[in-house]
Amino acid sequence: MKIKQLIIPFFAILLAITSCTEKTTVAKKDLSSTPETKSDAKMESFLDSLTKIMTLEEKIGQLTLMSTDWEKTGPTINENYKNLIKEGKVGNIFNAYSVKFTRELQQLAVENTRLKIPLLFGYDVIHGHRTIFPISLGESASWDLKAIENAARIAATEASAEGIHWTFAPMVDISRDARWGRVSEGAGEDVYLGSEIAKARVRGFQGDDLFATNTVLACAKHYAAYGAPIAGRDYNTVDMSERELRTTYLPPFKATVDAGVTTFMTAFNDVNGVPASGNKYLLTDILREEWGFEGFVVTDYTSINELVPHGVAKDNKQAAEIAINAGVDMDMQGGVYMDYLKELIADGKVTEHQVTTAARKILTLKYKLGLFSDPYRYCDEIREKQLLMTPEHLEAARDMARKSAVLLKNSKQTLPLSKDKKVALIGPLANDKYNIIGSWTAAGDRYTKPVTVLEGFKEKISNQANLFFTQGCEINSDNISDFQNAINIAKKSDVVVMVMGESEGMSGEAASRTNLDLPGNQKELLKAIKKLGKPIVLVLMNGRPLTLEWEDANMDAILETWYPGTMGGYAIADLIFGDANPSGKLTMTFPRNVGQIPIYYNVKNTGRPYEANGPEQRYRSRYLDVANSPLYPFGYGLSYTTFKYTNFAIDKKTYEFKEKINISVTVTNTGSFKGEEVVQLYMRDLVASVTLPLKELKRFEKVMLEPNESKKITFTLTSDDLAFYTQDMSFKAEAGEFKLFVGTNSEALLETNFTLK
Ligand code: NOJ
């Protein structure tokens, strides 16, 4: 019985190896998923047989993930990885891509190990694989769930065409601290929006069929609360109430489980005293038992080993024991499961059953990907040639870059520029291919493929003699040698466009900053140009909210483009010259200064709220030296047109629990450009058994309007949308008075009231 079942897949593997050279056959076969391969009963019986004949060492091999030496995304590299694959000690690989390399490594596993179990290939495909989209924070500013899903879909198509089966994305860490460099990888500060985007990304990566060769496993990371390190310093301690954890930091993770995410990655940080990579409460009690997650959990890079410096394990062996007992299935890069699980079983600290259970979860997903029927089914040179950086992918990236940009200021309609103006283009990021695609760029080319702003401008300006360019300064230095050239070309021009910001390495992992001004002498150059009295457009590229008080006061227009990706230069030119209209809205609050951080829109009132016109000013929750309000609030972003909100209405004044609350508002384009608006609906529970925020985003809709066009937007809520963690931590709504707000950002809002009884 056992032998028969196992012969079938190995026979299939053998067949696949032979047909891998017959490319057309493979490509054709991959278009359809055969019912046999997808049958659960068949899979379970295959896995029963397989796990029964696997030795303990072979199972531990499945629990081990190692990086190649192609790329280093953490502190250590194990150069012996190829031998470990051959010995069956490493069943999963990351930081490898391309058909050639993944096939070479797959062959090591399939041709040398006793059971020929195929490798699983993981990679950080975060915002694109070859075609690089805007950084995740930028994409989130589009508030366009379909476009976000499509970006993930394209990333999965390209990555899987290069042998990848699994992406370490989406990162769904909510963050309210712009000092933390990894805010660039997430979807911003809001729970509802963050959860919707998390689901869209999972759908995009995984599609609806894991067996299809253009889908990959997604991985919700970094579980949990990694976005709340004390003082914004990466990897730092996280200490928060259970209420805050469940209200703000866990919902996007839960949303990914609901969307069918197949894997989870633990975080580096500790949460309330227990490191996330050894945290049974998070990994077993909540993730598996409460939420019913059935996939596997991988650690972050060497984060089991890091239980030792965290001070909860005396050595790596004890760290491995803590991790597996907490619910970690796969060890990324640490090698401690490989080194110690066998001993731990012999010592009676861990059972073989635990190892088998973990291995089975991993084997299940390998099976669902179709790797047992053909380990090389993602290794097809034809698909690799056909599916990378296609015109369609590049166009989607350009569109996403346009949608992600946020117009922060546009006084006297400085933008859009007319194409016959004399333009001085200045700044360290104006003709920079390397940085424009941001950090975590997978297999993205930083040297030849990205389109710079200068290249984008050349396509737009009617007479090339009207376009002047110089870099002016560097991103982060005090070199002023090009200042004078910048001043000279600015003098000759009608308008100056300055492209400035951070280098890609200034945000992302291990890139926390305490000063969020434009780095180096960029502001000095802005000041020098400002003296000339010409209109100045500041185009920003950066991975986080910056402190821009001076720029806001002194620039004529400011366009935040994040790191806009491969097609960034074209997209920016589309926006600057009015071939497209900005519609992005901030998903993270921009502070006035670093002292306000953490700053976010859905604050609570406090017992002593500050009121600017209140009778008493002294004993109030406020700063003496800066306003409480941000420079730019959550949800904020301008357009070349204007939108008016009217007829904000609800269908009743009093609702029963579970009854539908039907809400409507009319939005009119009152300007002269066609444009898209993100209509935002917020809610406040006025009196509850616990303190609640002044506003919480509940729904949004993106709508395109021609000049003078109006559309009625409708939203529906029920009491489920009004639920929160009550004093006894049950999640439910309470009867009482509520406010609803609708508008163009989290501050400019129409209001209405209703009662829930
Ligand atoms: C460390 C990062 O924290 C994580 O996000 C990433 O997926 C892994 N390294 C793998 O590169």
XYZ file of C-alpha atoms in Angstrom, residues 50-753:
704
model
C 5.122 9.764 3.144
C 5.328 10.848 6.789
C 5.212 7.209 7.867
C 8.326 6.277 5.974
C 10.252 9.496 6.672
C 13.028 9.249 9.228
C 13.185 11.796 12.026
C 16.147 13.493 10.295
C 14.193 13.747 7.062
C 11.296 15.379 8.865
C 13.605 17.831 10.605
C 15.031 18.681 7.195
C 11.565 19.828 6.157
C 11.539 22.172 9.157
C 14.716 23.875 8.022
C 14.980 26.889 5.720
C 18.351 28.276 4.605
C 19.467 31.220 2.538
C 21.779 30.773 -0.413
C 24.820 32.993 -0.708
C 23.265 34.937 -3.605
C 21.903 37.545 -1.340
C 22.251 38.358 2.335
C 19.080 39.556 4.043
C 20.236 38.964 7.603
C 23.342 38.717 9.739
C 24.548 35.187 8.861
C 25.089 33.027 5.789
C 25.618 29.273 5.779
C 27.912 28.612 2.842
C 27.423 24.884 3.180
C 23.800 25.043 2.033
C 24.305 22.927 -1.094
C 25.706 20.020 0.891
C 22.947 20.371 3.431
C 20.376 20.094 0.637
C 22.053 16.954 -0.678
C 22.073 15.441 2.791
C 18.358 16.179 3.171
C 19.046 18.463 6.104
C 17.623 21.532 4.401
C 14.221 21.145 2.802
C 13.577 24.785 1.966
C 15.647 27.542 0.407
C 15.381 31.307 0.135
C 17.293 34.001 -1.693
C 17.488 31.994 -4.899
C 15.670 32.775 -8.129
C 15.891 32.178 -11.887
C 14.979 28.931 -13.560
C 18.623 27.976 -13.886
C 19.565 28.364 -10.236
C 16.354 27.015 -8.723
C 16.544 23.992 -11.013
C 20.175 23.407 -10.055
C 19.258 23.440 -6.365
C 16.084 21.419 -6.880
C 18.157 18.781 -8.616
C 20.451 18.565 -5.600
C 17.448 17.654 -3.467
C 15.627 15.437 -5.902
C 18.641 13.527 -7.164
C 20.503 13.065 -3.913
C 18.024 12.545 -1.118
C 16.439 9.211 -0.309
C 12.819 10.309 -0.712
C 13.450 12.981 -3.363
C 11.258 15.482 -1.549
C 11.330 18.732 -3.522
C 12.611 21.985 -2.082
C 10.341 24.931 -1.450
C 11.786 28.235 -2.676
C 10.943 31.392 -0.733
C 11.918 34.994 -1.461
C 11.145 38.524 -0.362
C 8.871 39.529 -3.210
C 7.469 42.584 -1.521
C 6.474 45.169 -4.130
C 7.261 43.436 -7.352
C 9.737 40.826 -8.526
C 11.345 42.161 -11.722
C 8.795 44.858 -12.477
C 9.044 46.921 -9.331
C 5.938 48.688 -8.095
C 5.947 51.541 -5.589
C 6.974 50.516 -2.072
C 4.143 48.988 -0.070
C 3.473 52.163 1.922
C 3.197 54.003 -1.391
C 0.815 51.430 -2.850
C -1.327 51.733 0.249
C -1.711 55.460 -0.463
C -3.637 54.498 -3.605
C -6.469 53.127 -1.429
C -7.148 51.071 -4.531
C -7.660 47.482 -3.451
C -8.032 46.154 -6.971
C -4.807 47.779 -8.108
C -3.005 46.539 -4.988
C -4.266 43.003 -5.577
C -3.208 43.232 -9.193
C 0.285 44.416 -8.227
C 0.655 41.366 -5.974
C -0.736 39.166 -8.757
C 1.894 40.453 -11.177
C 4.638 40.036 -8.587
C 3.523 36.426 -8.087
C 3.408 35.792 -11.832
C 6.948 37.040 -12.309
C 8.378 35.395 -9.195
C 6.834 32.011 -9.949
C 8.153 32.228 -13.504
C 11.611 32.371 -11.937
C 11.199 29.336 -9.739
C 9.774 30.980 -6.589
C 6.980 29.220 -4.700
C 6.591 31.414 -1.670
C 6.843 35.120 -0.930
C 7.621 36.593 2.465
C 4.787 39.070 2.089
C 2.514 40.787 2.871
C 3.957 42.654 5.813
C 0.842 43.633 7.731
C 2.418 45.381 10.705
C 0.458 48.455 11.680
C 2.814 51.249 12.572
C 2.398 54.713 13.978
C 6.024 55.564 14.388
C 7.756 57.049 11.367
C 11.145 56.640 13.014
C 10.808 52.904 12.374
C 12.274 52.331 8.912
C 9.987 49.431 8.126
C 6.888 51.581 7.868
C 7.863 51.636 4.188
C 6.950 47.932 3.915
C 3.479 48.127 5.399
C 0.134 49.737 4.747
C 0.350 52.510 7.314
C -1.339 53.253 10.599
C -4.959 52.228 10.214
C -6.437 48.907 11.265
C -9.361 48.783 8.845
C -7.465 49.955 5.775
C -4.476 47.806 6.762
C -6.705 44.741 7.025
C -8.364 45.350 3.656
C -4.986 45.808 1.993
C -3.625 42.705 3.740
C -6.452 40.639 2.273
C -6.011 42.140 -1.183
C -2.318 41.256 -1.162
C -2.959 37.677 -0.031
C -5.535 37.279 -2.802
C -3.097 38.721 -5.306
C -0.176 36.489 -4.349
C -2.064 33.250 -3.839
C -4.797 33.697 -6.443
C -7.518 31.122 -6.088
C -5.450 28.090 -6.968
C -2.076 27.302 -5.439
C -1.547 24.615 -8.038
C -1.522 27.171 -10.841
C 2.063 27.941 -11.795
C 1.554 31.680 -11.553
C 0.611 31.786 -7.877
C 2.804 31.689 -4.774
C 2.264 31.068 -1.080
C 1.865 34.312 0.845
C 3.274 34.912 4.324
C 1.725 37.277 6.850
C 4.521 38.941 8.775
C 5.849 39.848 11.304
C 3.661 38.237 13.871
C 3.150 40.194 16.048
C 3.311 43.850 16.943
C 6.691 44.320 15.259
C 5.503 47.776 14.171
C 5.421 49.089 17.717
C 9.038 48.951 18.919
C 9.761 51.364 21.739
C 11.134 54.644 20.354
C 10.853 53.383 16.782
C 14.146 51.498 16.995
C 14.037 48.344 14.861
C 13.930 45.037 16.770
C 13.292 46.856 20.060
C 10.988 45.719 22.856
C 7.229 45.868 22.418
C 5.124 46.312 25.500
C 1.424 46.961 25.138
C -1.898 46.076 26.666
C -3.837 43.071 25.485
C -6.551 45.522 24.459
C -4.202 47.493 22.217
C -2.677 44.317 20.786
C -6.065 42.941 19.841
C -7.594 46.239 18.770
C -4.794 47.586 16.626
C -2.012 45.125 15.881
C -3.678 41.732 15.445
C -6.648 42.464 13.137
C -4.641 42.642 9.880
C -3.122 39.241 10.733
C -6.550 37.802 11.416
C -7.692 39.292 8.104
C -4.982 37.353 6.264
C -6.135 34.117 7.910
C -9.672 34.882 6.768
C -8.311 35.469 3.270
C -6.676 32.023 3.315
C -3.037 32.952 3.875
C -0.931 29.803 3.954
C 2.062 30.851 6.052
C 2.960 33.182 8.910
C 6.329 34.636 9.911
C 7.169 35.401 13.522
C 8.589 38.758 14.572
C 12.003 39.524 16.057
C 10.641 41.499 19.000
C 9.325 40.396 22.330
C 5.697 41.141 23.133
C 4.961 41.859 26.766
C 8.058 39.998 27.886
C 7.855 36.967 25.611
C 9.767 36.978 22.299
C 7.377 36.462 19.407
C 9.426 33.537 18.067
C 8.860 31.593 21.274
C 5.431 32.893 22.120
C 2.917 30.118 22.617
C 0.122 32.545 23.390
C 0.506 34.204 19.982
C 1.445 31.181 17.884
C -0.780 28.499 19.306
C -3.492 29.955 21.502
C -4.446 32.837 19.215
C -3.218 31.891 15.760
C -4.177 28.234 15.663
C -6.778 27.759 18.335
C -8.681 31.022 18.172
C -8.278 31.800 14.488
C -8.017 28.270 13.120
C -4.883 28.871 11.030
C -3.822 25.635 9.320
C -0.715 26.631 7.408
C 2.833 26.700 8.736
C 4.731 29.243 10.806
C 8.279 30.196 9.863
C 10.530 32.308 12.050
C 12.241 35.428 10.890
C 15.956 35.259 10.154
C 17.719 33.436 13.038
C 15.040 34.593 15.436
C 15.003 31.287 17.335
C 18.703 31.728 18.096
C 17.897 35.260 19.216
C 15.896 33.886 22.126
C 19.351 33.604 23.731
C 20.271 37.310 23.604
C 16.635 38.088 24.483
C 17.475 36.270 27.711
C 14.774 33.592 27.687
C 16.972 30.663 26.597
C 20.390 29.756 27.944
C 21.596 28.319 24.657
C 20.423 27.458 21.135
C 19.231 24.051 22.213
C 16.858 25.522 24.763
C 15.839 28.130 22.194
C 14.827 25.369 19.760
C 12.821 23.688 22.505
C 10.967 26.903 23.343
C 10.241 27.673 19.696
C 8.810 24.307 18.710
C 6.779 24.081 21.874
C 5.390 27.542 21.181
C 4.250 26.526 17.692
C 7.066 27.447 15.293
C 7.166 24.983 12.394
C 10.101 26.186 10.343
C 13.458 27.620 11.392
C 14.694 30.339 9.046
C 18.453 30.316 8.766
C 19.166 29.557 12.433
C 19.955 25.864 11.937
C 18.874 25.100 15.490
C 16.090 22.677 14.610
C 18.633 20.865 12.459
C 21.149 20.796 15.289
C 18.991 20.092 18.324
C 15.531 18.686 17.654
C 16.757 15.089 17.622
C 18.498 15.522 20.976
C 15.479 17.319 22.398
C 13.290 14.366 21.448
C 15.770 11.969 23.039
C 15.712 14.145 26.173
C 11.902 13.985 26.224
C 11.536 17.766 25.827
C 9.856 17.538 22.439
C 7.925 14.670 20.854
C 8.444 13.203 17.418
C 4.750 13.790 16.874
C 5.346 17.549 17.091
C 8.021 17.310 14.433
C 5.796 15.174 12.219
C 2.911 17.595 12.586
C 5.081 20.549 11.628
C 6.642 18.676 8.700
C 3.243 17.639 7.453
C 2.042 21.237 7.286
C 5.015 22.088 5.096
C 4.636 18.974 2.946
C 0.952 19.765 2.514
C 1.781 23.070 0.905
C 4.494 21.529 -1.258
C 1.849 19.098 -2.414
C -0.699 21.824 -3.097
C 1.861 23.679 -5.184
C 2.157 20.530 -7.264
C 5.799 19.939 -6.388
C 5.293 16.244 -5.772
C 3.831 15.761 -9.203
C 6.649 17.748 -10.772
C 9.383 19.414 -8.693
C 10.419 21.470 -11.714
C 7.020 22.788 -12.656
C 8.088 26.346 -11.785
C 11.306 25.950 -13.763
C 10.278 26.737 -17.291
C 12.561 28.910 -19.404
C 9.756 29.768 -21.783
C 7.574 31.193 -19.064
C 10.615 32.887 -17.595
C 11.251 34.614 -20.907
C 7.633 35.460 -21.577
C 6.388 36.641 -18.230
C 8.978 39.058 -16.892
C 8.577 42.805 -17.282
C 5.914 42.504 -19.939
C 4.428 45.726 -21.349
C 1.287 44.939 -19.366
C 3.241 44.608 -16.106
C 5.149 47.809 -16.758
C 1.940 49.671 -17.523
C 0.382 48.408 -14.284
C 3.454 49.595 -12.382
C 3.219 53.021 -14.011
C -0.449 53.250 -13.174
C 0.172 52.200 -9.589
C 2.948 54.793 -9.254
C 0.511 57.476 -10.426
C -2.165 56.259 -8.035
C 0.245 56.137 -5.084
C 1.522 59.692 -5.323
C 0.067 62.141 -2.818
C -0.205 65.825 -3.648
C 0.595 67.493 -0.326
C 0.488 71.096 -1.448
C -0.446 72.957 -4.613
C -0.747 76.665 -4.010
C -2.013 78.870 -6.818
C -2.409 75.776 -9.008
C 1.326 75.593 -9.579
C 0.725 72.072 -10.840
C 0.200 70.762 -13.402
C 2.935 72.398 -15.453
C 2.425 73.252 -19.060
C 4.722 71.346 -21.416
C 6.118 74.471 -23.038
C 7.546 76.006 -19.855
C 11.270 76.281 -19.217
C 11.900 73.766 -16.462
C 14.927 73.376 -14.203
C 15.021 69.833 -12.881
C 17.282 69.601 -9.847
C 17.985 67.185 -7.042
C 19.858 64.038 -6.092
C 16.911 61.795 -6.968
C 15.996 63.468 -10.263
C 18.090 61.150 -12.397
C 18.693 58.287 -10.002
C 17.888 54.744 -11.084
C 19.326 53.055 -8.034
C 17.107 54.561 -5.362
C 13.850 55.097 -7.242
C 12.774 51.470 -6.721
C 13.238 51.608 -2.930
C 14.304 48.801 -0.634
C 13.317 45.083 -0.851
C 13.376 44.971 -4.598
C 13.622 41.216 -5.129
C 15.136 40.575 -8.568
C 14.529 44.152 -9.667
C 17.290 45.773 -11.702
C 18.548 49.002 -10.110
C 20.986 49.966 -12.805
C 19.364 49.949 -16.224
C 15.614 49.337 -16.077
C 14.185 52.053 -13.801
C 12.953 55.183 -15.541
C 14.157 58.368 -13.860
C 12.265 61.626 -13.546
C 14.637 63.220 -16.034
C 13.800 60.507 -18.572
C 10.108 60.994 -17.857
C 10.383 64.764 -18.318
C 12.186 64.370 -21.640
C 9.126 62.573 -22.997
C 6.842 65.431 -22.015
C 8.658 68.691 -22.672
C 7.903 69.841 -26.202
C 11.221 71.601 -26.781
C 14.184 69.791 -25.188
C 16.099 73.085 -25.078
C 13.620 74.130 -22.372
C 14.684 71.372 -19.997
C 17.730 71.973 -17.782
C 19.071 69.430 -15.356
C 21.683 69.234 -12.657
C 21.852 67.153 -9.522
C 22.574 70.117 -7.237
C 23.534 68.070 -4.201
C 23.813 64.511 -2.956
C 21.256 62.727 -0.827
C 23.208 62.749 2.386
C 26.345 64.861 2.297
C 27.539 68.413 2.831
C 29.058 68.731 -0.636
C 27.955 72.045 -2.165
C 30.022 71.905 -5.350
C 26.960 71.705 -7.636
C 24.869 74.330 -5.822
C 25.929 77.092 -8.206
C 24.994 75.058 -11.293
C 21.606 74.471 -9.754
C 21.157 78.175 -9.093
C 22.223 78.999 -12.647
C 19.736 76.704 -14.337
C 16.969 77.761 -11.947
C 17.574 81.394 -12.954
C 17.045 80.540 -16.634
C 13.777 78.710 -15.982
C 10.103 79.497 -15.426
C 9.709 76.846 -12.790
C 11.992 74.657 -10.702
C 11.262 71.004 -9.943
C 13.390 69.614 -7.116
C 13.456 65.835 -6.632
C 14.645 65.066 -3.138
C 14.294 62.625 -0.283
C 15.997 59.673 1.339
C 18.212 57.014 -0.171
C 16.534 53.611 -0.428
C 18.670 52.292 2.438
C 17.417 54.968 4.812
C 14.148 53.108 5.204
C 13.349 49.413 5.372
C 14.868 46.923 7.779
C 17.430 48.166 10.319
C 16.899 51.733 9.088
C 15.395 53.623 12.002
C 16.042 57.360 12.157
C 15.513 59.999 14.830
C 15.767 62.946 12.470
C 13.132 62.921 9.752
C 14.170 66.081 7.946
C 15.432 65.858 4.398
C 18.923 64.430 4.911
C 22.266 66.089 4.125
C 22.226 69.572 2.680
C 19.098 69.134 0.541
C 17.172 71.735 2.525
C 20.092 74.154 2.167
C 19.814 73.807 -1.599
C 16.054 74.353 -1.430
C 16.710 77.528 0.555
C 19.261 78.758 -1.969
C 16.823 78.199 -4.849
C 13.953 79.721 -2.896
C 15.855 83.022 -2.803
C 15.465 83.282 -6.586
C 11.716 83.766 -6.260
C 10.818 81.160 -8.888
C 7.921 78.770 -8.323
C 9.262 75.550 -6.829
C 7.726 72.085 -7.033
C 9.194 69.629 -4.549
C 8.927 65.994 -5.618
C 9.684 63.674 -2.720
C 10.974 60.103 -2.719
C 11.144 58.540 0.701
C 10.032 55.512 2.659
C 8.248 57.123 5.569
C 6.557 60.352 6.688
C 9.163 63.122 6.863
C 9.093 66.355 8.851
C 8.328 69.003 6.249
C 7.184 72.112 8.101
C 9.655 74.390 6.355
C 8.982 72.839 2.971
C 5.232 73.158 3.476
C 5.632 76.844 4.290
C 8.042 77.605 1.461
C 7.414 75.379 -1.524
C 4.666 76.112 -4.034
C 3.766 72.498 -4.602
C 4.794 69.224 -2.981
C 4.229 65.803 -4.520
C 5.017 62.770 -2.344
C 5.918 59.866 -4.642
C 7.505 57.434 -2.118
C 9.835 55.170 -4.071
C 7.650 54.844 -7.139
C 9.326 51.827 -8.759
C 10.580 50.853 -12.202
C 8.232 53.177 -14.076
C 8.442 55.950 -11.490
C 9.922 58.602 -13.762
C 7.161 58.249 -16.349
C 4.458 58.246 -13.711
C 5.819 61.368 -12.052
C 6.028 63.133 -15.391
C 2.426 62.091 -16.134
C 1.347 63.770 -12.906
C 3.542 66.856 -13.075
C 2.442 67.695 -16.617
C -1.229 66.928 -16.045
C -1.598 63.761 -18.116
C -2.768 62.214 -14.873
C -4.313 63.719 -11.773
C -2.995 62.820 -8.293
C -5.451 60.870 -6.148
C -3.318 59.267 -3.423
C -4.171 59.829 0.222
C -1.803 59.435 3.147
C -2.035 56.224 5.100
C 0.337 57.540 7.753
C 0.080 60.863 9.488
C 2.905 63.315 8.750
C 4.116 64.939 11.979
C 5.219 68.534 12.366
C 8.273 67.372 14.245
C 9.732 64.144 15.575
C 8.658 65.008 19.133
C 5.017 64.365 18.165
C 5.738 60.745 17.231
C 3.956 58.357 17.622
C 1.225 60.366 15.953
C -1.917 58.947 14.329
C -5.433 60.058 13.600
C -7.469 57.761 15.783
C -6.407 59.113 19.141
C -8.602 59.073 22.199
C -10.007 62.191 23.760
C -8.208 61.940 27.168
C -9.744 63.395 30.324
C -8.262 66.788 29.547
C -8.558 67.294 25.813
C -7.048 70.460 24.421
C -9.468 72.869 22.774
C -7.939 75.829 20.985
C -10.782 78.135 21.999
C -11.526 76.511 25.329
C -11.734 78.533 28.538
C -8.773 76.829 30.150
C -5.500 76.327 28.332
C -2.979 75.312 30.985
C -3.929 71.900 32.330
C -4.651 70.313 29.000
C -3.227 67.437 26.993
C -0.945 69.394 24.702
C 2.619 70.436 23.935
C 3.907 73.877 24.882
C 5.968 74.208 21.742
C 3.953 72.626 18.952
C 0.303 72.015 18.109
C -1.203 68.594 18.713
C -2.315 68.439 15.104
C -0.108 66.882 12.440
C 1.273 68.668 9.413
C -0.750 66.417 7.099
C -3.406 64.121 8.543
C -4.251 60.538 7.734
C -6.365 60.300 4.601
C -5.075 63.618 3.280
C -4.141 64.249 -0.347
C -5.040 66.927 -2.888
C -6.114 66.705 -6.503
C -5.892 69.107 -9.439
C -9.637 69.301 -9.105
C -11.861 69.918 -6.078
C -14.610 67.781 -4.599
C -17.688 68.857 -2.734
C -19.589 66.650 -0.299
C -23.351 67.167 0.108
C -26.477 65.297 1.240
C -24.785 63.249 3.932
C -27.650 61.105 5.181
C -28.522 57.958 7.097
C -31.804 56.146 6.616
C -32.853 56.203 10.301
C -31.921 57.870 13.535
C -32.193 54.777 15.721
C -31.059 51.264 14.843
C -31.490 47.872 16.448
C -28.468 45.587 16.798
C -27.650 43.833 13.497
C -29.930 46.186 11.605
C -28.364 47.723 8.519
C -27.227 51.327 8.826
C -27.570 52.737 5.329
C -25.453 55.788 4.720
C -25.198 57.986 1.647
C -23.394 61.088 0.488
C -23.137 62.901 -2.806
C -19.699 63.806 -4.093
C -19.315 66.336 -6.883
C -16.267 67.233 -8.923
C -16.357 71.021 -8.673
C -13.127 71.715 -10.538
C -12.021 71.502 -14.122
C -10.021 68.252 -14.162
C -11.294 64.727 -14.263
C -10.212 63.200 -10.966
C -10.506 60.405 -8.440
C -11.553 60.939 -4.852
C -11.271 58.572 -1.898
C -14.505 59.037 0.026
C -13.825 58.183 3.664
C -16.340 57.163 6.327
C -15.371 57.407 9.994
C -17.241 56.598 13.189
C -17.142 57.557 16.859
C -18.808 55.769 19.733
C -19.588 58.668 22.071
C -19.991 56.865 25.392
C -18.803 53.325 26.029
C -17.575 51.168 28.895
C -13.973 51.769 27.799
C -12.291 54.777 26.194
C -12.446 54.709 22.404
C -10.889 56.790 19.603
C -12.345 60.069 18.396
C -12.574 58.601 14.912
C -12.179 55.210 13.326
C -12.179 54.553 9.605
C -15.027 52.181 8.781
C -15.404 52.261 5.013
C -14.033 54.023 1.954
C -14.681 54.140 -1.738
C -12.604 55.460 -4.587
C -14.632 57.219 -7.224
C -13.694 58.772 -10.570
C -15.580 61.932 -11.507
C -15.619 64.087 -14.620
C -15.807 67.857 -14.064
C -19.283 68.783 -12.735
C -20.193 65.143 -12.342
C -21.846 64.000 -9.096
C -22.148 60.502 -7.690
C -24.108 59.198 -4.792
C -21.906 56.962 -2.671
C -23.553 54.498 -0.316
C -22.114 52.607 2.621
C -23.677 50.005 4.868
C -22.637 49.267 8.434
C -24.091 46.973 11.055
C -23.478 46.783 14.780
C -20.640 44.323 14.002
C -18.742 47.299 12.609
C -19.251 49.129 15.902
C -17.809 46.335 18.042
C -14.773 46.807 20.302
C -13.110 45.041 23.232
C -15.271 45.833 26.215
C -14.038 45.870 29.813
C -14.182 42.094 30.085
C -12.457 41.806 26.684
C -15.474 40.463 24.882
C -15.731 41.887 21.385
C -19.113 43.495 20.872
C -20.962 46.740 20.291
C -22.686 48.591 23.101
C -25.932 50.486 22.799
C -25.699 54.271 22.800
C -24.966 57.348 20.731
C -22.659 57.340 17.736
C -21.296 59.889 15.337
C -20.567 59.275 11.700
C -18.254 61.427 9.617
C -17.657 61.482 5.907
C -15.173 63.471 3.893
C -11.983 63.878 1.959
C -9.564 63.171 4.832
C -9.653 62.343 8.537
C -10.047 66.013 9.497
C -12.319 67.588 6.879
C -15.585 65.876 7.578
C -19.349 66.214 7.570
C -21.070 64.741 10.618
C -24.288 63.033 11.612
C -25.536 61.102 14.663
